[in-house]
């Protein structure tokens, strides 16, 4: 199979039929073998009924329905597990991503050898204050932190070689950082393509300003995991050693000063250095404990299902 199109969605009943017809037209005109995987992330409208109808009419349409809203990353994870195409295309269901971009994205992966190609919505039809400016700041921080030189990390339109999506774990809200996850997994040939961004035709955006706050917090998380996720003791142990050494140094100073230099001076407990020594040694010990607990958790954790599937179609 040439292409799997993975589409997570939440309450997008108005756009699904039009999106399906558009994707199908592109696939047939380019003679691609394909599948379209819709992942209904707990919609409360008629999205699942429409997906069921499309699946009954077109054997290439497949559906996954969650019991409730588990989040876009979990929807991607479920879709990636089921996808069988040589190239995986992801896009949003709101018609702001253009399916006509699919053939060129496919060729960049198959013919140009990219592991991942990310869309870049260079010209956007979103609010400048609410979305464009925060997005530029977010992308700048992501580039500086991750080392992945993309202009638009959060563009939903992306293409992946199949072994990429099968070897990364998308969880929490890490869908924004799939290029970073891919790089950390060893897939370093990451490209970018300017794609057409279309104004939202139906409904309202599901994302507010809080997604950028969450995005920056996730960026810190992925920075930490990429460097210390396999050996948390390397970070916490180093911090604990530094703090404990500072406390130990103050303790030696106080002991020598009291025993030999100034035995008739103030009590040790009346000196600020005593509390500095005590605090830093306690903090250092806590860092050590955090490192040990991290190592233990890392070695004993078991893969847990982060979502539950209510229905599946055509699998």
PDB file of C-alpha atoms in Angstrom:
ATOM      1  CA  UNK A   1       0.000   0.000   0.000  1.00  0.00           C
ATOM      2  CA  UNK A   2       1.340   3.431  -0.952  1.00  0.00           C
ATOM      3  CA  UNK A   3      -0.304   5.814   1.509  1.00  0.00           C
ATOM      4  CA  UNK A   4      -2.118   5.778   4.832  1.00  0.00           C
ATOM      5  CA  UNK A   5      -3.869   9.047   5.661  1.00  0.00           C
ATOM      6  CA  UNK A   6      -4.285   9.378   9.445  1.00  0.00           C
ATOM      7  CA  UNK A   7      -6.863  11.966  10.525  1.00  0.00           C
ATOM      8  CA  UNK A   8      -7.645  12.604  14.213  1.00  0.00           C
ATOM      9  CA  UNK A   9     -10.836  14.544  14.794  1.00  0.00           C
ATOM     10  CA  UNK A  10     -13.187  15.952  17.384  1.00  0.00           C
ATOM     11  CA  UNK A  11     -16.650  17.206  16.409  1.00  0.00           C
ATOM     12  CA  UNK A  12     -15.987  17.814  12.708  1.00  0.00           C
ATOM     13  CA  UNK A  13     -19.213  16.449  11.223  1.00  0.00           C
ATOM     14  CA  UNK A  14     -19.586  19.266   8.680  1.00  0.00           C
ATOM     15  CA  UNK A  15     -16.228  18.728   6.989  1.00  0.00           C
ATOM     16  CA  UNK A  16     -15.790  14.934   6.927  1.00  0.00           C
ATOM     17  CA  UNK A  17     -17.642  14.094   3.718  1.00  0.00           C
ATOM     18  CA  UNK A  18     -15.990  16.935   1.794  1.00  0.00           C
ATOM     19  CA  UNK A  19     -12.559  15.974   3.132  1.00  0.00           C
ATOM     20  CA  UNK A  20     -13.113  12.313   2.221  1.00  0.00           C
ATOM     21  CA  UNK A  21     -14.186  13.186  -1.326  1.00  0.00           C
ATOM     22  CA  UNK A  22     -11.184  15.487  -1.779  1.00  0.00           C
ATOM     23  CA  UNK A  23      -8.665  12.905  -0.548  1.00  0.00           C
ATOM     24  CA  UNK A  24     -10.267  10.161  -2.640  1.00  0.00           C
ATOM     25  CA  UNK A  25     -10.076  12.327  -5.763  1.00  0.00           C
ATOM     26  CA  UNK A  26      -6.352  12.982  -5.168  1.00  0.00           C
ATOM     27  CA  UNK A  27      -5.624   9.286  -4.577  1.00  0.00           C
ATOM     28  CA  UNK A  28      -7.494   8.101  -7.653  1.00  0.00           C
ATOM     29  CA  UNK A  29      -6.037  10.746  -9.972  1.00  0.00           C
ATOM     30  CA  UNK A  30      -2.509   9.746  -8.898  1.00  0.00           C
ATOM     31  CA  UNK A  31      -3.254   5.989  -8.912  1.00  0.00           C
ATOM     32  CA  UNK A  32      -2.199   5.527  -5.286  1.00  0.00           C
ATOM     33  CA  UNK A  33      -3.218   2.502  -3.272  1.00  0.00           C
ATOM     34  CA  UNK A  34      -4.402   3.985   0.010  1.00  0.00           C
ATOM     35  CA  UNK A  35      -6.376   3.896   3.211  1.00  0.00           C
ATOM     36  CA  UNK A  36      -7.999   6.743   5.133  1.00  0.00           C
ATOM     37  CA  UNK A  37      -8.014   6.218   8.900  1.00  0.00           C
ATOM     38  CA  UNK A  38     -10.358   8.508  10.828  1.00  0.00           C
ATOM     39  CA  UNK A  39      -9.819   8.524  14.600  1.00  0.00           C
ATOM     40  CA  UNK A  40     -12.848   9.911  16.427  1.00  0.00           C
ATOM     41  CA  UNK A  41     -11.461  11.282  19.681  1.00  0.00           C
ATOM     42  CA  UNK A  42     -14.720  11.238  21.638  1.00  0.00           C
ATOM     43  CA  UNK A  43     -16.904  13.420  19.395  1.00  0.00           C
ATOM     44  CA  UNK A  44     -20.322  14.384  20.749  1.00  0.00           C
ATOM     45  CA  UNK A  45     -21.822  15.301  17.358  1.00  0.00           C
ATOM     46  CA  UNK A  46     -22.577  12.995  14.402  1.00  0.00           C
ATOM     47  CA  UNK A  47     -18.958  12.549  13.332  1.00  0.00           C
ATOM     48  CA  UNK A  48     -18.929   8.788  13.978  1.00  0.00           C
ATOM     49  CA  UNK A  49     -22.168   8.233  12.107  1.00  0.00           C
ATOM     50  CA  UNK A  50     -20.693  10.002   9.078  1.00  0.00           C
ATOM     51  CA  UNK A  51     -17.469   7.976   9.317  1.00  0.00           C
ATOM     52  CA  UNK A  52     -19.550   4.771   9.480  1.00  0.00           C
ATOM     53  CA  UNK A  53     -21.467   5.814   6.388  1.00  0.00           C
ATOM     54  CA  UNK A  54     -18.283   6.639   4.482  1.00  0.00           C
ATOM     55  CA  UNK A  55     -16.741   3.304   5.509  1.00  0.00           C
ATOM     56  CA  UNK A  56     -19.772   1.415   4.223  1.00  0.00           C
ATOM     57  CA  UNK A  57     -19.472   3.189   0.867  1.00  0.00           C
ATOM     58  CA  UNK A  58     -15.690   3.082   0.501  1.00  0.00           C
ATOM     59  CA  UNK A  59     -13.618   0.087   1.589  1.00  0.00           C
ATOM     60  CA  UNK A  60     -10.543   2.314   1.814  1.00  0.00           C
ATOM     61  CA  UNK A  61     -12.079   4.233   4.727  1.00  0.00           C
ATOM     62  CA  UNK A  62     -11.342   2.897   8.207  1.00  0.00           C
ATOM     63  CA  UNK A  63     -12.465   4.235  11.550  1.00  0.00           C
ATOM     64  CA  UNK A  64     -11.421   4.140  15.183  1.00  0.00           C
ATOM     65  CA  UNK A  65     -13.697   5.520  17.868  1.00  0.00           C
ATOM     66  CA  UNK A  66     -12.552   6.322  21.409  1.00  0.00           C
ATOM     67  CA  UNK A  67     -14.875   6.000  24.383  1.00  0.00           C
ATOM     68  CA  UNK A  68     -14.106   9.600  25.305  1.00  0.00           C
ATOM     69  CA  UNK A  69     -11.753  12.443  24.460  1.00  0.00           C
ATOM     70  CA  UNK A  70      -8.238  11.171  25.179  1.00  0.00           C
ATOM     71  CA  UNK A  71      -6.329  13.798  23.189  1.00  0.00           C
ATOM     72  CA  UNK A  72      -4.761  14.223  19.775  1.00  0.00           C
ATOM     73  CA  UNK A  73      -1.526  12.405  20.651  1.00  0.00           C
ATOM     74  CA  UNK A  74      -3.424   9.300  21.695  1.00  0.00           C
ATOM     75  CA  UNK A  75      -5.429   9.479  18.470  1.00  0.00           C
ATOM     76  CA  UNK A  76      -2.200   9.624  16.462  1.00  0.00           C
ATOM     77  CA  UNK A  77      -0.832   6.662  18.422  1.00  0.00           C
ATOM     78  CA  UNK A  78      -3.905   4.561  17.613  1.00  0.00           C
ATOM     79  CA  UNK A  79      -3.778   5.540  13.944  1.00  0.00           C
ATOM     80  CA  UNK A  80      -0.050   4.860  13.635  1.00  0.00           C
ATOM     81  CA  UNK A  81      -0.502   1.392  15.131  1.00  0.00           C
ATOM     82  CA  UNK A  82      -3.052   0.483  12.453  1.00  0.00           C
ATOM     83  CA  UNK A  83      -1.446   2.219   9.453  1.00  0.00           C
ATOM     84  CA  UNK A  84      -0.008  -0.020   6.718  1.00  0.00           C
ATOM     85  CA  UNK A  85       1.059   2.395   3.971  1.00  0.00           C
ATOM     86  CA  UNK A  86       4.656   2.932   2.914  1.00  0.00           C
ATOM     87  CA  UNK A  87       4.106   6.628   3.647  1.00  0.00           C
ATOM     88  CA  UNK A  88       1.910   7.940   6.453  1.00  0.00           C
ATOM     89  CA  UNK A  89       0.223  11.290   5.843  1.00  0.00           C
ATOM     90  CA  UNK A  90      -1.288  13.126   8.814  1.00  0.00           C
ATOM     91  CA  UNK A  91      -3.706  16.006   8.460  1.00  0.00           C
ATOM     92  CA  UNK A  92      -6.410  17.799  10.408  1.00  0.00           C
ATOM     93  CA  UNK A  93     -10.078  17.200   9.675  1.00  0.00           C
ATOM     94  CA  UNK A  94     -11.115  20.854   9.494  1.00  0.00           C
ATOM     95  CA  UNK A  95     -10.208  21.358   5.797  1.00  0.00           C
ATOM     96  CA  UNK A  96      -7.408  23.794   6.661  1.00  0.00           C
ATOM     97  CA  UNK A  97      -4.899  21.252   5.306  1.00  0.00           C
ATOM     98  CA  UNK A  98      -4.920  20.805   1.537  1.00  0.00           C
ATOM     99  CA  UNK A  99      -4.995  17.163   0.284  1.00  0.00           C
ATOM    100  CA  UNK A 100      -3.564  18.326  -3.051  1.00  0.00           C
ATOM    101  CA  UNK A 101      -0.205  18.540  -1.248  1.00  0.00           C
ATOM    102  CA  UNK A 102      -0.159  14.752  -0.693  1.00  0.00           C
ATOM    103  CA  UNK A 103       1.526  13.642  -3.972  1.00  0.00           C
ATOM    104  CA  UNK A 104       4.529  15.947  -3.510  1.00  0.00           C
ATOM    105  CA  UNK A 105       4.883  14.983   0.150  1.00  0.00           C
ATOM    106  CA  UNK A 106       4.814  11.325  -0.900  1.00  0.00           C
ATOM    107  CA  UNK A 107       7.494  11.896  -3.539  1.00  0.00           C
ATOM    108  CA  UNK A 108       9.753  13.709  -1.055  1.00  0.00           C
ATOM    109  CA  UNK A 109       9.692  10.647   1.204  1.00  0.00           C
ATOM    110  CA  UNK A 110       9.916   7.942  -1.482  1.00  0.00           C
ATOM    111  CA  UNK A 111      12.125   9.614  -4.105  1.00  0.00           C
ATOM    112  CA  UNK A 112      14.116  12.184  -2.124  1.00  0.00           C
ATOM    113  CA  UNK A 113      14.773   9.866   0.819  1.00  0.00           C
ATOM    114  CA  UNK A 114      13.327  11.932   3.662  1.00  0.00           C
ATOM    115  CA  UNK A 115      12.260  10.157   6.829  1.00  0.00           C
ATOM    116  CA  UNK A 116       9.813  12.920   7.650  1.00  0.00           C
ATOM    117  CA  UNK A 117       8.521  15.947   5.781  1.00  0.00           C
ATOM    118  CA  UNK A 118       6.723  18.637   7.757  1.00  0.00           C
ATOM    119  CA  UNK A 119       4.375  21.162   6.231  1.00  0.00           C
ATOM    120  CA  UNK A 120       5.072  24.860   6.701  1.00  0.00           C
ATOM    121  CA  UNK A 121       2.033  27.139   6.622  1.00  0.00           C
ATOM    122  CA  UNK A 122       4.015  30.168   5.567  1.00  0.00           C
ATOM    123  CA  UNK A 123       0.884  32.203   4.862  1.00  0.00           C
ATOM    124  CA  UNK A 124      -1.764  31.672   7.521  1.00  0.00           C
ATOM    125  CA  UNK A 125      -5.402  32.649   7.815  1.00  0.00           C
ATOM    126  CA  UNK A 126      -5.501  32.636  11.624  1.00  0.00           C
ATOM    127  CA  UNK A 127      -5.704  35.482  14.120  1.00  0.00           C
ATOM    128  CA  UNK A 128      -2.369  37.319  14.270  1.00  0.00           C
ATOM    129  CA  UNK A 129      -2.544  38.021  18.007  1.00  0.00           C
ATOM    130  CA  UNK A 130      -4.201  34.819  19.216  1.00  0.00           C
ATOM    131  CA  UNK A 131      -2.359  32.278  17.065  1.00  0.00           C
ATOM    132  CA  UNK A 132       0.286  33.606  14.660  1.00  0.00           C
ATOM    133  CA  UNK A 133       2.538  35.497  17.077  1.00  0.00           C
ATOM    134  CA  UNK A 134       2.419  32.833  19.837  1.00  0.00           C
ATOM    135  CA  UNK A 135       3.090  30.212  17.160  1.00  0.00           C
ATOM    136  CA  UNK A 136       6.198  32.052  15.936  1.00  0.00           C
ATOM    137  CA  UNK A 137       7.527  32.311  19.502  1.00  0.00           C
ATOM    138  CA  UNK A 138       6.751  28.650  20.134  1.00  0.00           C
ATOM    139  CA  UNK A 139       8.508  27.526  16.934  1.00  0.00           C
ATOM    140  CA  UNK A 140      11.569  29.648  17.736  1.00  0.00           C
ATOM    141  CA  UNK A 141      11.855  28.077  21.204  1.00  0.00           C
ATOM    142  CA  UNK A 142      11.362  24.575  19.765  1.00  0.00           C
ATOM    143  CA  UNK A 143      14.137  25.119  17.192  1.00  0.00           C
ATOM    144  CA  UNK A 144      16.580  26.421  19.775  1.00  0.00           C
ATOM    145  CA  UNK A 145      15.838  23.675  22.275  1.00  0.00           C
ATOM    146  CA  UNK A 146      15.614  20.655  19.980  1.00  0.00           C
ATOM    147  CA  UNK A 147      18.070  21.483  17.215  1.00  0.00           C
ATOM    148  CA  UNK A 148      15.440  20.534  14.591  1.00  0.00           C
ATOM    149  CA  UNK A 149      15.361  23.354  12.037  1.00  0.00           C
ATOM    150  CA  UNK A 150      11.679  23.583  11.174  1.00  0.00           C
ATOM    151  CA  UNK A 151       9.629  26.734  10.775  1.00  0.00           C
ATOM    152  CA  UNK A 152       6.296  25.168  11.727  1.00  0.00           C
ATOM    153  CA  UNK A 153       6.370  22.330  14.254  1.00  0.00           C
ATOM    154  CA  UNK A 154       2.621  22.355  14.814  1.00  0.00           C
ATOM    155  CA  UNK A 155       1.451  21.988  11.209  1.00  0.00           C
ATOM    156  CA  UNK A 156      -0.883  18.998  11.066  1.00  0.00           C
ATOM    157  CA  UNK A 157       0.086  18.135   7.480  1.00  0.00           C
ATOM    158  CA  UNK A 158       3.132  15.866   7.614  1.00  0.00           C
ATOM    159  CA  UNK A 159       4.486  12.813   5.792  1.00  0.00           C
ATOM    160  CA  UNK A 160       6.409   9.970   7.433  1.00  0.00           C
ATOM    161  CA  UNK A 161       8.184   6.873   6.281  1.00  0.00           C
ATOM    162  CA  UNK A 162       6.331   3.975   7.924  1.00  0.00           C
ATOM    163  CA  UNK A 163       9.276   2.827  10.057  1.00  0.00           C
ATOM    164  CA  UNK A 164       9.330   6.270  11.675  1.00  0.00           C
ATOM    165  CA  UNK A 165       5.805   6.091  13.101  1.00  0.00           C
ATOM    166  CA  UNK A 166       6.327   2.483  14.169  1.00  0.00           C
ATOM    167  CA  UNK A 167       9.379   3.412  16.252  1.00  0.00           C
ATOM    168  CA  UNK A 168       8.220   6.504  18.149  1.00  0.00           C
ATOM    169  CA  UNK A 169       5.879   6.734  21.117  1.00  0.00           C
ATOM    170  CA  UNK A 170       3.437   9.639  20.838  1.00  0.00           C
ATOM    171  CA  UNK A 171       1.798  10.285  24.211  1.00  0.00           C
ATOM    172  CA  UNK A 172       0.515  13.068  26.437  1.00  0.00           C
ATOM    173  CA  UNK A 173       0.429  16.092  24.135  1.00  0.00           C
ATOM    174  CA  UNK A 174       3.658  15.285  22.315  1.00  0.00           C
ATOM    175  CA  UNK A 175       2.091  15.323  18.843  1.00  0.00           C
ATOM    176  CA  UNK A 176       3.531  18.841  18.470  1.00  0.00           C
ATOM    177  CA  UNK A 177       7.021  17.372  18.771  1.00  0.00           C
ATOM    178  CA  UNK A 178       6.862  14.312  16.526  1.00  0.00           C
ATOM    179  CA  UNK A 179       9.828  15.682  14.493  1.00  0.00           C
ATOM    180  CA  UNK A 180      11.839  15.910  17.726  1.00  0.00           C
ATOM    181  CA  UNK A 181      10.755  12.418  18.798  1.00  0.00           C
ATOM    182  CA  UNK A 182      11.787  11.160  15.358  1.00  0.00           C
ATOM    183  CA  UNK A 183      15.195  12.803  15.592  1.00  0.00           C
ATOM    184  CA  UNK A 184      15.748  11.315  19.050  1.00  0.00           C
ATOM    185  CA  UNK A 185      14.843   7.894  17.638  1.00  0.00           C
ATOM    186  CA  UNK A 186      17.568   8.224  14.993  1.00  0.00           C
ATOM    187  CA  UNK A 187      15.550   9.469  12.001  1.00  0.00           C
ATOM    188  CA  UNK A 188      17.519  12.576  11.157  1.00  0.00           C
ATOM    189  CA  UNK A 189      16.609  13.261   7.521  1.00  0.00           C
ATOM    190  CA  UNK A 190      13.818  15.725   8.238  1.00  0.00           C
ATOM    191  CA  UNK A 191      12.569  18.052   5.526  1.00  0.00           C
ATOM    192  CA  UNK A 192      10.050  20.835   5.195  1.00  0.00           C
ATOM    193  CA  UNK A 193       7.650  21.891   2.476  1.00  0.00           C
ATOM    194  CA  UNK A 194       5.669  25.104   2.156  1.00  0.00           C
ATOM    195  CA  UNK A 195       2.003  24.100   2.059  1.00  0.00           C
ATOM    196  CA  UNK A 196      -1.209  25.977   1.427  1.00  0.00           C
ATOM    197  CA  UNK A 197      -3.139  26.954   4.523  1.00  0.00           C
ATOM    198  CA  UNK A 198      -6.870  27.389   4.090  1.00  0.00           C
ATOM    199  CA  UNK A 199      -9.283  29.379   6.183  1.00  0.00           C
ATOM    200  CA  UNK A 200     -11.530  27.312   8.434  1.00  0.00           C
ATOM    201  CA  UNK A 201     -14.739  26.584   6.552  1.00  0.00           C
ATOM    202  CA  UNK A 202     -16.891  25.034   9.291  1.00  0.00           C
ATOM    203  CA  UNK A 203     -17.139  25.352  13.057  1.00  0.00           C
ATOM    204  CA  UNK A 204     -14.574  26.851  15.402  1.00  0.00           C
ATOM    205  CA  UNK A 205     -11.044  25.957  16.384  1.00  0.00           C
ATOM    206  CA  UNK A 206     -10.698  23.446  19.231  1.00  0.00           C
ATOM    207  CA  UNK A 207      -7.470  25.025  20.458  1.00  0.00           C
ATOM    208  CA  UNK A 208      -7.069  28.181  22.513  1.00  0.00           C
ATOM    209  CA  UNK A 209      -4.178  30.127  23.958  1.00  0.00           C
ATOM    210  CA  UNK A 210      -3.673  27.428  26.612  1.00  0.00           C
ATOM    211  CA  UNK A 211      -2.239  25.094  23.983  1.00  0.00           C
ATOM    212  CA  UNK A 212       0.854  27.303  23.771  1.00  0.00           C
ATOM    213  CA  UNK A 213       1.335  27.177  27.540  1.00  0.00           C
ATOM    214  CA  UNK A 214       1.007  23.405  27.390  1.00  0.00           C
ATOM    215  CA  UNK A 215       3.297  23.397  24.379  1.00  0.00           C
ATOM    216  CA  UNK A 216       6.122  25.167  26.215  1.00  0.00           C
ATOM    217  CA  UNK A 217       5.737  22.838  29.199  1.00  0.00           C
ATOM    218  CA  UNK A 218       5.875  19.841  26.861  1.00  0.00           C
ATOM    219  CA  UNK A 219       8.962  21.335  25.237  1.00  0.00           C
ATOM    220  CA  UNK A 220      10.730  21.335  28.612  1.00  0.00           C
ATOM    221  CA  UNK A 221       9.603  17.753  29.166  1.00  0.00           C
ATOM    222  CA  UNK A 222      10.874  16.500  25.839  1.00  0.00           C
ATOM    223  CA  UNK A 223      14.184  18.351  26.319  1.00  0.00           C
ATOM    224  CA  UNK A 224      14.635  16.574  29.635  1.00  0.00           C
ATOM    225  CA  UNK A 225      13.579  13.170  28.298  1.00  0.00           C
ATOM    226  CA  UNK A 226      15.820  13.401  25.253  1.00  0.00           C
ATOM    227  CA  UNK A 227      18.863  14.027  27.435  1.00  0.00           C
ATOM    228  CA  UNK A 228      18.154  12.231  30.680  1.00  0.00           C
ATOM    229  CA  UNK A 229      15.148  10.001  30.006  1.00  0.00           C
ATOM    230  CA  UNK A 230      17.250   6.833  29.930  1.00  0.00           C
ATOM    231  CA  UNK A 231      19.471   7.759  32.886  1.00  0.00           C
ATOM    232  CA  UNK A 232      17.722  10.209  35.249  1.00  0.00           C
ATOM    233  CA  UNK A 233      20.482   9.689  37.815  1.00  0.00           C
ATOM    234  CA  UNK A 234      22.877  11.505  35.488  1.00  0.00           C
ATOM    235  CA  UNK A 235      20.948  14.735  36.090  1.00  0.00           C
ATOM    236  CA  UNK A 236      19.627  14.306  39.623  1.00  0.00           C
ATOM    237  CA  UNK A 237      22.816  12.652  40.821  1.00  0.00           C
ATOM    238  CA  UNK A 238      24.932  15.517  39.486  1.00  0.00           C
ATOM    239  CA  UNK A 239      22.692  18.128  41.106  1.00  0.00           C
ATOM    240  CA  UNK A 240      22.648  16.149  44.354  1.00  0.00           C
ATOM    241  CA  UNK A 241      26.434  15.867  44.343  1.00  0.00           C
ATOM    242  CA  UNK A 242      26.854  19.621  43.815  1.00  0.00           C
ATOM    243  CA  UNK A 243      24.393  20.542  46.580  1.00  0.00           C
ATOM    244  CA  UNK A 244      25.760  17.954  49.009  1.00  0.00           C
ATOM    245  CA  UNK A 245      29.340  19.099  48.343  1.00  0.00           C
ATOM    246  CA  UNK A 246      28.383  22.723  49.070  1.00  0.00           C
ATOM    247  CA  UNK A 247      26.757  21.672  52.350  1.00  0.00           C
ATOM    248  CA  UNK A 248      29.699  19.483  53.284  1.00  0.00           C
ATOM    249  CA  UNK A 249      32.112  22.342  52.599  1.00  0.00           C
ATOM    250  CA  UNK A 250      30.198  24.691  54.926  1.00  0.00           C
ATOM    251  CA  UNK A 251      30.091  21.941  57.567  1.00  0.00           C
ATOM    252  CA  UNK A 252      33.867  21.475  57.483  1.00  0.00           C
ATOM    253  CA  UNK A 253      34.359  25.220  57.651  1.00  0.00           C
ATOM    254  CA  UNK A 254      32.084  25.524  60.698  1.00  0.00           C
ATOM    255  CA  UNK A 255      33.729  22.545  62.416  1.00  0.00           C
ATOM    256  CA  UNK A 256      37.277  23.773  61.918  1.00  0.00           C
ATOM    257  CA  UNK A 257      36.353  27.333  62.895  1.00  0.00           C
ATOM    258  CA  UNK A 258      34.630  26.196  66.097  1.00  0.00           C
ATOM    259  CA  UNK A 259      37.280  23.665  67.170  1.00  0.00           C
ATOM    260  CA  UNK A 260      40.466  25.497  66.285  1.00  0.00           C
ATOM    261  CA  UNK A 261      40.030  29.074  65.088  1.00  0.00           C
ATOM    262  CA  UNK A 262      37.333  30.590  67.291  1.00  0.00           C
ATOM    263  CA  UNK A 263      36.233  28.089  69.979  1.00  0.00           C
ATOM    264  CA  UNK A 264      34.727  30.816  72.224  1.00  0.00           C
ATOM    265  CA  UNK A 265      32.620  32.417  69.485  1.00  0.00           C
ATOM    266  CA  UNK A 266      28.929  32.042  68.737  1.00  0.00           C
ATOM    267  CA  UNK A 267      27.225  28.687  68.824  1.00  0.00           C
ATOM    268  CA  UNK A 268      27.205  26.945  65.452  1.00  0.00           C
ATOM    269  CA  UNK A 269      23.403  26.959  65.402  1.00  0.00           C
ATOM    270  CA  UNK A 270      23.438  30.760  65.663  1.00  0.00           C
ATOM    271  CA  UNK A 271      25.422  31.162  62.457  1.00  0.00           C
ATOM    272  CA  UNK A 272      23.757  31.424  59.007  1.00  0.00           C
ATOM    273  CA  UNK A 273      26.344  29.077  57.482  1.00  0.00           C
ATOM    274  CA  UNK A 274      24.899  26.262  59.603  1.00  0.00           C
ATOM    275  CA  UNK A 275      21.475  26.595  57.959  1.00  0.00           C
ATOM    276  CA  UNK A 276      23.041  26.888  54.511  1.00  0.00           C
ATOM    277  CA  UNK A 277      24.963  23.668  55.138  1.00  0.00           C
ATOM    278  CA  UNK A 278      21.902  21.898  56.526  1.00  0.00           C
ATOM    279  CA  UNK A 279      19.614  23.000  53.688  1.00  0.00           C
ATOM    280  CA  UNK A 280      21.991  22.157  50.857  1.00  0.00           C
ATOM    281  CA  UNK A 281      22.796  18.703  52.284  1.00  0.00           C
ATOM    282  CA  UNK A 282      19.081  17.935  52.663  1.00  0.00           C
ATOM    283  CA  UNK A 283      18.366  19.162  49.109  1.00  0.00           C
ATOM    284  CA  UNK A 284      21.325  17.170  47.793  1.00  0.00           C
ATOM    285  CA  UNK A 285      20.019  14.033  49.467  1.00  0.00           C
ATOM    286  CA  UNK A 286      16.573  14.626  47.957  1.00  0.00           C
ATOM    287  CA  UNK A 287      18.089  14.940  44.495  1.00  0.00           C
ATOM    288  CA  UNK A 288      19.885  11.631  45.002  1.00  0.00           C
ATOM    289  CA  UNK A 289      16.622   9.989  46.116  1.00  0.00           C
ATOM    290  CA  UNK A 290      14.792  11.439  43.089  1.00  0.00           C
ATOM    291  CA  UNK A 291      17.479   9.987  40.812  1.00  0.00           C
ATOM    292  CA  UNK A 292      17.221   6.555  42.427  1.00  0.00           C
ATOM    293  CA  UNK A 293      13.418   6.588  42.198  1.00  0.00           C
ATOM    294  CA  UNK A 294      13.642   7.622  38.545  1.00  0.00           C
ATOM    295  CA  UNK A 295      15.987   4.717  37.798  1.00  0.00           C
ATOM    296  CA  UNK A 296      13.695   2.276  39.621  1.00  0.00           C
ATOM    297  CA  UNK A 297      10.583   3.524  37.799  1.00  0.00           C
ATOM    298  CA  UNK A 298      12.406   3.354  34.475  1.00  0.00           C
ATOM    299  CA  UNK A 299      13.301  -0.289  35.073  1.00  0.00           C
ATOM    300  CA  UNK A 300       9.923  -1.412  36.368  1.00  0.00           C
ATOM    301  CA  UNK A 301       7.497   0.546  34.188  1.00  0.00           C
ATOM    302  CA  UNK A 302       5.181  -1.416  31.966  1.00  0.00           C
ATOM    303  CA  UNK A 303       3.437  -0.189  28.864  1.00  0.00           C
ATOM    304  CA  UNK A 304      -0.056   0.912  29.772  1.00  0.00           C
ATOM    305  CA  UNK A 305      -2.831   1.632  27.334  1.00  0.00           C
ATOM    306  CA  UNK A 306      -3.482   5.363  27.353  1.00  0.00           C
ATOM    307  CA  UNK A 307      -6.815   5.177  25.580  1.00  0.00           C
ATOM    308  CA  UNK A 308      -9.727   2.782  25.094  1.00  0.00           C
ATOM    309  CA  UNK A 309     -11.311   2.021  21.733  1.00  0.00           C
ATOM    310  CA  UNK A 310     -15.092   1.742  21.509  1.00  0.00           C
ATOM    311  CA  UNK A 311     -15.522   0.779  17.820  1.00  0.00           C
ATOM    312  CA  UNK A 312     -13.413  -0.052  14.777  1.00  0.00           C
ATOM    313  CA  UNK A 313     -14.417  -0.106  11.108  1.00  0.00           C
ATOM    314  CA  UNK A 314     -12.915  -2.026   8.152  1.00  0.00           C
ATOM    315  CA  UNK A 315      -9.808  -3.298   9.986  1.00  0.00           C
TER     316      UNK A 315
END
